[in-house]
Short mmCIF file of C-alpha atoms in Angstrom, two decimals:
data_model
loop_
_atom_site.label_atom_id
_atom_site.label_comp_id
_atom_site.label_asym_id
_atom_site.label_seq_id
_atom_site.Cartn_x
_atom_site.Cartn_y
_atom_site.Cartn_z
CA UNK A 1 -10.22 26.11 -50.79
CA UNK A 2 -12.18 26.04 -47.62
CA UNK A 3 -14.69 23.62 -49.36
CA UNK A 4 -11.72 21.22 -50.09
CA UNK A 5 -10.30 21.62 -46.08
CA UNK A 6 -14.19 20.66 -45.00
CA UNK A 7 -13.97 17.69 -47.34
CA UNK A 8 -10.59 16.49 -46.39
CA UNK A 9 -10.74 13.70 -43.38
CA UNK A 10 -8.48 14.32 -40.34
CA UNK A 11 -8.31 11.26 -38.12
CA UNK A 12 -9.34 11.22 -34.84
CA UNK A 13 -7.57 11.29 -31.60
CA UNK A 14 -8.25 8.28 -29.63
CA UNK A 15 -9.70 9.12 -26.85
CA UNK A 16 -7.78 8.62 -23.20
CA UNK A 17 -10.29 6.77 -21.27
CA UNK A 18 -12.61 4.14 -22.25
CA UNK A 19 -16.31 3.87 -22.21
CA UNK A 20 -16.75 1.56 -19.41
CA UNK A 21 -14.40 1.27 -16.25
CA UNK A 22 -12.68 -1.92 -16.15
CA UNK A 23 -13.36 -2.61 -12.56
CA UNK A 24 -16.46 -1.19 -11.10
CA UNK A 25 -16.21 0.74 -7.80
CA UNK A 26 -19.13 2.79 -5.75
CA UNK A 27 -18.24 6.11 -5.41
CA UNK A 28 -21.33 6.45 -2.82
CA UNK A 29 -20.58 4.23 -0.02
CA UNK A 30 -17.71 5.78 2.17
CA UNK A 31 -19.49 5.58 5.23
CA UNK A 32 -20.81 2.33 4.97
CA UNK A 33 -16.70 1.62 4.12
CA UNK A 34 -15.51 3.27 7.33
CA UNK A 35 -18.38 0.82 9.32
CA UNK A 36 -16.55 -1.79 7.95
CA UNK A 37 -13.62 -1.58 8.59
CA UNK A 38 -13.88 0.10 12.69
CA UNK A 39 -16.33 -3.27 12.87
CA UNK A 40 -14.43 -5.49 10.85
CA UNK A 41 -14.32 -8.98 12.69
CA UNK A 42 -10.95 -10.65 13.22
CA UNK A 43 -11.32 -14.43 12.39
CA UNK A 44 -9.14 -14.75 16.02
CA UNK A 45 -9.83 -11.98 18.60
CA UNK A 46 -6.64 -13.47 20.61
CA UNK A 47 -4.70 -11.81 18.04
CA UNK A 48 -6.22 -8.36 19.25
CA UNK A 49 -5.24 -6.34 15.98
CA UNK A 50 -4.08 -7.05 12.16
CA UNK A 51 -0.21 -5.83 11.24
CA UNK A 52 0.73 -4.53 7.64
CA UNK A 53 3.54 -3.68 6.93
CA UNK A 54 4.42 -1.19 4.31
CA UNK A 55 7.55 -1.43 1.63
CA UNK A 56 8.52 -0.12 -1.11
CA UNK A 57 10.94 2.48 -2.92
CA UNK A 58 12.42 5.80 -1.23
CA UNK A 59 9.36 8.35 -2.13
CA UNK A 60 6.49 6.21 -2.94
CA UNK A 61 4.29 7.84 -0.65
CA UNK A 62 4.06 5.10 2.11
CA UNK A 63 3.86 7.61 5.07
CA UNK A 64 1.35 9.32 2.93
CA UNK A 65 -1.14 6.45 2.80
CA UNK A 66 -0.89 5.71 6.37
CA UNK A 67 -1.87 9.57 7.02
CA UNK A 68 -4.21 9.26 3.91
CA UNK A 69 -6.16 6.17 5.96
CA UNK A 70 -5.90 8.50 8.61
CA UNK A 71 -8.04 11.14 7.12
CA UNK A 72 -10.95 8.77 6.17
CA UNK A 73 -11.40 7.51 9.55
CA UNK A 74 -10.67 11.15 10.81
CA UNK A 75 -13.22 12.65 8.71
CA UNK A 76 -10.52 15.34 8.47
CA UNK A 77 -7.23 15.86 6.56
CA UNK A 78 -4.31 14.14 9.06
CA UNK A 79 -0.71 14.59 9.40
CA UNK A 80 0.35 12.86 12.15
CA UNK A 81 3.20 10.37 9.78
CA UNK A 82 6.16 12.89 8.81
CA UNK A 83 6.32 12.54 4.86
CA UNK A 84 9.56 14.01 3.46
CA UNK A 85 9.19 17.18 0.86
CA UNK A 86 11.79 15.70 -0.91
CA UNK A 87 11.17 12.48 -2.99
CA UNK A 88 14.84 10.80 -3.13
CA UNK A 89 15.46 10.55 0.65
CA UNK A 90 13.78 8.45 3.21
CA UNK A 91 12.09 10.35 6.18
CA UNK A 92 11.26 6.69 8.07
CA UNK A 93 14.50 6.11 10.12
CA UNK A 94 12.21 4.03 12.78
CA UNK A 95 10.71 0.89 12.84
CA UNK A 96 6.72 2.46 14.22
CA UNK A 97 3.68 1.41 14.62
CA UNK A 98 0.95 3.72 13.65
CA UNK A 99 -2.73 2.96 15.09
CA UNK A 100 -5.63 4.32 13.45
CA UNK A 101 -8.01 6.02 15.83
CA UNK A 102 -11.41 5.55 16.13
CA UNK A 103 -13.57 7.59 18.34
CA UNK A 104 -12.39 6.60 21.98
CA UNK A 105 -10.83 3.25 20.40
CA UNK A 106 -8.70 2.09 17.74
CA UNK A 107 -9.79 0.19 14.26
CA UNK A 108 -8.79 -3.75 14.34
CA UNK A 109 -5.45 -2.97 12.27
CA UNK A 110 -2.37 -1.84 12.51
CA UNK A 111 0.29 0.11 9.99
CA UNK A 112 4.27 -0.69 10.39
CA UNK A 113 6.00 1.86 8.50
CA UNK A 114 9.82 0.73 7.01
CA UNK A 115 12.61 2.98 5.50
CA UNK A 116 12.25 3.18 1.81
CA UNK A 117 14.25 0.81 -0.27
CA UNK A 118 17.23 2.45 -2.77
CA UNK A 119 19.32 1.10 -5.80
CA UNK A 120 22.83 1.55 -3.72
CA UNK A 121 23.68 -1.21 -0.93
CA UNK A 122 24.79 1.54 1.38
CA UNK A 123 21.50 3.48 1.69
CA UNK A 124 17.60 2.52 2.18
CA UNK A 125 16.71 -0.39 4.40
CA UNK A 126 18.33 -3.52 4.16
CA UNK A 127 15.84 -6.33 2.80
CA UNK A 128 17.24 -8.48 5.77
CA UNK A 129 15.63 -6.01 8.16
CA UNK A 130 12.35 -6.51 6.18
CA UNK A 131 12.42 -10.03 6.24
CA UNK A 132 12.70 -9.69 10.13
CA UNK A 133 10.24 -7.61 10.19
CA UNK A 134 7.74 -9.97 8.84
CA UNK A 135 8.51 -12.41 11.39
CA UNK A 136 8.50 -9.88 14.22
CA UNK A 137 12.22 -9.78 15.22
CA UNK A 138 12.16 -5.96 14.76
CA UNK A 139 11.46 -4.12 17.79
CA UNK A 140 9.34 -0.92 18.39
CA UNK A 141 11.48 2.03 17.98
CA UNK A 142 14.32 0.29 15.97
CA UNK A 143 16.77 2.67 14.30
CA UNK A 144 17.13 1.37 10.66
CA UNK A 145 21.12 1.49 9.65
CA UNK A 146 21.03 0.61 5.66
CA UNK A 147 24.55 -1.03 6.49
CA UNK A 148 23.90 -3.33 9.58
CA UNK A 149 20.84 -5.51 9.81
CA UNK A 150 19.66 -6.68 13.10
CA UNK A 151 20.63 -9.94 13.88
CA UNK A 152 19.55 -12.48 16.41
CA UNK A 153 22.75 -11.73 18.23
CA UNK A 154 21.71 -8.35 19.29
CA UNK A 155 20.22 -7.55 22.66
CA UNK A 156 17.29 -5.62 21.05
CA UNK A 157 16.39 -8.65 18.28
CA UNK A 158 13.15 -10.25 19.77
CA UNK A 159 13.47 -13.79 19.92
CA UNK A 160 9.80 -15.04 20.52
CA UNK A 161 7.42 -13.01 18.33
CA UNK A 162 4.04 -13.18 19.46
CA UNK A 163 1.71 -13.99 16.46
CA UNK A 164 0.51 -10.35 16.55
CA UNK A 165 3.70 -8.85 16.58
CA UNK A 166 4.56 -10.97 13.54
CA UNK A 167 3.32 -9.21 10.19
CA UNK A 168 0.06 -10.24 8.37
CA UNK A 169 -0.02 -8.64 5.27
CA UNK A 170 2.94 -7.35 3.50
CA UNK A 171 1.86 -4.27 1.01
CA UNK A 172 4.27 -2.49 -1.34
CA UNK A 173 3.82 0.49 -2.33
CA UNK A 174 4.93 2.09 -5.28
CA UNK A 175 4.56 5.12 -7.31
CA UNK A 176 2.18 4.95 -10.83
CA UNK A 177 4.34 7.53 -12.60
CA UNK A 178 8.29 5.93 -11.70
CA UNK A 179 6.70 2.11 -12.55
CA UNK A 180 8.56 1.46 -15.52
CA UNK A 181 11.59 3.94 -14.73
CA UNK A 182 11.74 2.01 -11.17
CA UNK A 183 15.62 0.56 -11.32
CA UNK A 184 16.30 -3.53 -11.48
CA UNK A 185 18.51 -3.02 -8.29
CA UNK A 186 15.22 -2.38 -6.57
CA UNK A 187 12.90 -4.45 -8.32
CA UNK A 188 15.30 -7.01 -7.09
CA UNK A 189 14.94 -6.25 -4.09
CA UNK A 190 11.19 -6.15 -3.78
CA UNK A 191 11.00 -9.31 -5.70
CA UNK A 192 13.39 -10.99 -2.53
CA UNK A 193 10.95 -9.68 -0.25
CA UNK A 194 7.81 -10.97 -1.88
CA UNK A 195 9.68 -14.47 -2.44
CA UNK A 196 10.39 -14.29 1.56
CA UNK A 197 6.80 -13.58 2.53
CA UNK A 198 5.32 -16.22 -0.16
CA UNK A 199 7.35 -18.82 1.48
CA UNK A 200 5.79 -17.83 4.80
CA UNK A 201 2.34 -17.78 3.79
CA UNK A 202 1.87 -13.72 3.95
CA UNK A 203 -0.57 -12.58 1.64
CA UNK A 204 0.37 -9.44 -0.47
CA UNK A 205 -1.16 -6.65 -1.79
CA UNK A 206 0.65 -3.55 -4.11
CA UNK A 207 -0.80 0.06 -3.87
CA UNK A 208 -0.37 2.22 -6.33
CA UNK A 209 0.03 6.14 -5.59
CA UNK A 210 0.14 9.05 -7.79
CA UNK A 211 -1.90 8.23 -9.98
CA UNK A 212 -2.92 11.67 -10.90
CA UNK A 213 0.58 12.33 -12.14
CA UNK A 214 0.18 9.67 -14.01
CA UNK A 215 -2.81 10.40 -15.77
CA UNK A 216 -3.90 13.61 -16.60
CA UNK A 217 -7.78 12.27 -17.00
CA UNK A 218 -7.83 11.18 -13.65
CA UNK A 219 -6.13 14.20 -12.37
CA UNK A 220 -9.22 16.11 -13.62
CA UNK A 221 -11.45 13.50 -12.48
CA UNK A 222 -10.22 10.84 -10.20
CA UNK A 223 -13.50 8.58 -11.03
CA UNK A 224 -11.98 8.01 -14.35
CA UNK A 225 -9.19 5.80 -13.05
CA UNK A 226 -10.91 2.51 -13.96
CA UNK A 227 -11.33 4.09 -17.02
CA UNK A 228 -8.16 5.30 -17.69
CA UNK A 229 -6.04 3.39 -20.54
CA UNK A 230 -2.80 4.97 -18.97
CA UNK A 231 -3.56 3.49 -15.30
CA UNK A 232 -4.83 0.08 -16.24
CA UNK A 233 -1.08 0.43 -18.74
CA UNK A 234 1.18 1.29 -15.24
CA UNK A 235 -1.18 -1.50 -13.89
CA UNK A 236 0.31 -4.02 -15.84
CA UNK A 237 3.67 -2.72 -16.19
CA UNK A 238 3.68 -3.02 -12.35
CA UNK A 239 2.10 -6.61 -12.78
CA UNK A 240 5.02 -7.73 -14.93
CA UNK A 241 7.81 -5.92 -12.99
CA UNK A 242 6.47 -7.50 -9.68
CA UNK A 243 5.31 -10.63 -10.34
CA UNK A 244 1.84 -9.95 -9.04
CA UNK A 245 -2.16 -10.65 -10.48
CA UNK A 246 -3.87 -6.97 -11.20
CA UNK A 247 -6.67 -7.96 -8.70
CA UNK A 248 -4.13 -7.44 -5.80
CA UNK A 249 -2.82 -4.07 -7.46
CA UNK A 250 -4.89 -1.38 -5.94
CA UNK A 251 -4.46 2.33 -7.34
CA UNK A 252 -5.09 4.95 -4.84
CA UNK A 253 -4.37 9.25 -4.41
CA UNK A 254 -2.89 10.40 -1.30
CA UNK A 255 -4.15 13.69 0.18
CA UNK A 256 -1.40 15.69 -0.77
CA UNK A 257 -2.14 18.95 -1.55
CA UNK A 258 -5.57 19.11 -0.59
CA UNK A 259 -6.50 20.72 3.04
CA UNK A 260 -10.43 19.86 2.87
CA UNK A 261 -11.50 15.97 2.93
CA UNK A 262 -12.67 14.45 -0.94
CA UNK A 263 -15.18 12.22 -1.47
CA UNK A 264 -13.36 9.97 -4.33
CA UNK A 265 -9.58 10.24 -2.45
CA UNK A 266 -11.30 8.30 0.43
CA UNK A 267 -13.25 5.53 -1.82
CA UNK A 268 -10.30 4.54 -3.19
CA UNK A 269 -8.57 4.62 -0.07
CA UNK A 270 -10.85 2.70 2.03
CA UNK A 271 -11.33 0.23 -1.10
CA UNK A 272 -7.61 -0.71 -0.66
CA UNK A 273 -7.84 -1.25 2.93
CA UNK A 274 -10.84 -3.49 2.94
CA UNK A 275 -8.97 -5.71 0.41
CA UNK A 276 -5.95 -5.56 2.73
CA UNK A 277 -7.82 -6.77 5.88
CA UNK A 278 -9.57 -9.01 4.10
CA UNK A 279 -6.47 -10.81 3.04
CA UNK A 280 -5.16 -10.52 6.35
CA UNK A 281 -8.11 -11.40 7.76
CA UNK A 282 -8.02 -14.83 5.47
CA UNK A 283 -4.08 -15.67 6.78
CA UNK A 284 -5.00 -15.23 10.69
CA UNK A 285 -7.40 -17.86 9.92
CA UNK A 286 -5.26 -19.96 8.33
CA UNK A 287 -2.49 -19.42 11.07
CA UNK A 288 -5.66 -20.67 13.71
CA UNK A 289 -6.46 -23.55 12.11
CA UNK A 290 -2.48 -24.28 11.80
CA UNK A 291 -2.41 -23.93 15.63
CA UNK A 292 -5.25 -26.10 16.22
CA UNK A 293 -4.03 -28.86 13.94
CA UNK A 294 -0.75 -28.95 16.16
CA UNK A 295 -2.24 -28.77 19.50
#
């Protein structure tokens, strides 16, 4: 009997993560990352700092990625964004910018955090108040109300944007594991949004959170994630559902739980961030040669 059991052929499991990552990152070069990016030249230096502004569903982890960019610059674990415990209501009720500190200074960009979008028309932010947003209507401090958006009849609606008050990167952010459970109400929504800041020339980027929920293989190790099967699958889901190339879908893990700094959390981090300035980078140079054209 046991001779027959050795003899009889079970079939393997496949296995969870594949051979070679799909997309090659250096897991060694944080520093060299945070150089980068406290140096990082803006194509105009009139424009004094980059704006992106984040988007995305009710618990996605935007104030987490701000405070996650934080850390890496920090070289310490920072909480200075409030992040809600609970994952179905929106802590943002102000439209703030966050600065990133470096040493005595600040780095060359900017974060504008936005309440989190939600299925129901009378709760979340209202895409018009987005879409204002990216052309710098909103003002520092505004109080969101998900059923009034600011208009250009209100005393606080700002008129004449300068061009570094206007956004220059729009990034959503949404959540690896609710992907494909994410409602059509708000991929709608998102979808408006994107087609808004297309038309104006904004470049876009998505980051992807949680992606150790996602995956239990890059739970356990988060350098498997370009090796993961299950990412590079919410990858594409996320792709379809938004309308956006992979390259510009950037998967990162939010300090969360974790009280010391990690190596791989900030690689990831910074990775996304370099991408996003670059992009941003790329529009304020097309906005200067715009300008020079009509002067």
């Amino acid at each position: 009997m046991a001779s027959a059991l050795r003899n009889y052929w079970f079939p393997s499991v496949p296995s969870a993560v594949l051979e070679k990552p799909w997309r090659e990152t250096v897991w060694t070069n944080r520093d060299q990352m945070v150089e980068k990016l406290r140096t990082f030249p803006l194509n105009d230096p009139e424009f004094g700092m980059i704006r992106i502004l984040l988007h995305g569903p009710v618990g996605a982890g935007k104030s987490s990625v701000i405070n996650s960019v934080k850390s890496a610059f920090a070289g310490r674990v920072v909480m200075s964004v409030l992040v809600a415990s609970l994952s179905d209501i929106s802590f943002t009720s102000k439209y703030e910018t966050h600065y990133i500190k470096e040493g005595e200074g600040r780095s060359p960009f900017v974060f504008n955090d936005i309440m989190g979008l939600e299925a129901q028309e009378s709760r979340g932010v209202h895409i018009d108040d987005i879409i204002s947003a990216l052309k710098g209507h909103i003002p520092e401090g505004y109080e969101f109300n998900p059923n009034v958006f600011l208009t250009n009849s209100k005393p606080e609606y700002v008129k004449d944007p300068k061009l570094s008050d206007k956004v220059h990167c729009l990034v959503s952010v949404v959540s690896a594991d609710k992907i494909s459970m994410m409602s059509k109400e708000i991929t709608a929504k998102m979808r408006t949004v994107r087609d808004k800041a297309s038309i104006l020339g904004i470049p876009q980027i998505v980051v992807m959170t949680m992606v150790d929920i996602a995956c239990p293989e890059v739970a356990r190790d988060l350098k498997n994630i370009y090796r993961s099967k299950e990412i590079k699958s919410k990858m594409e889901t996320c792709s379809n559902v938004l309308g956006v190339p992979m390259t510009c879908i950037l998967p990162v893990k939010n300090y969360h739980e974790e009280t010391q700094m990690n190596n791989d959390i900030d690689v990831l981090v910074l990775e996304a961030m370099t991408k996003i300035v670059e992009v941003a980078n790329d529009y304020i140079w097309h906005l200067q040669q715009k300008k020079k054209t009509l002067s």
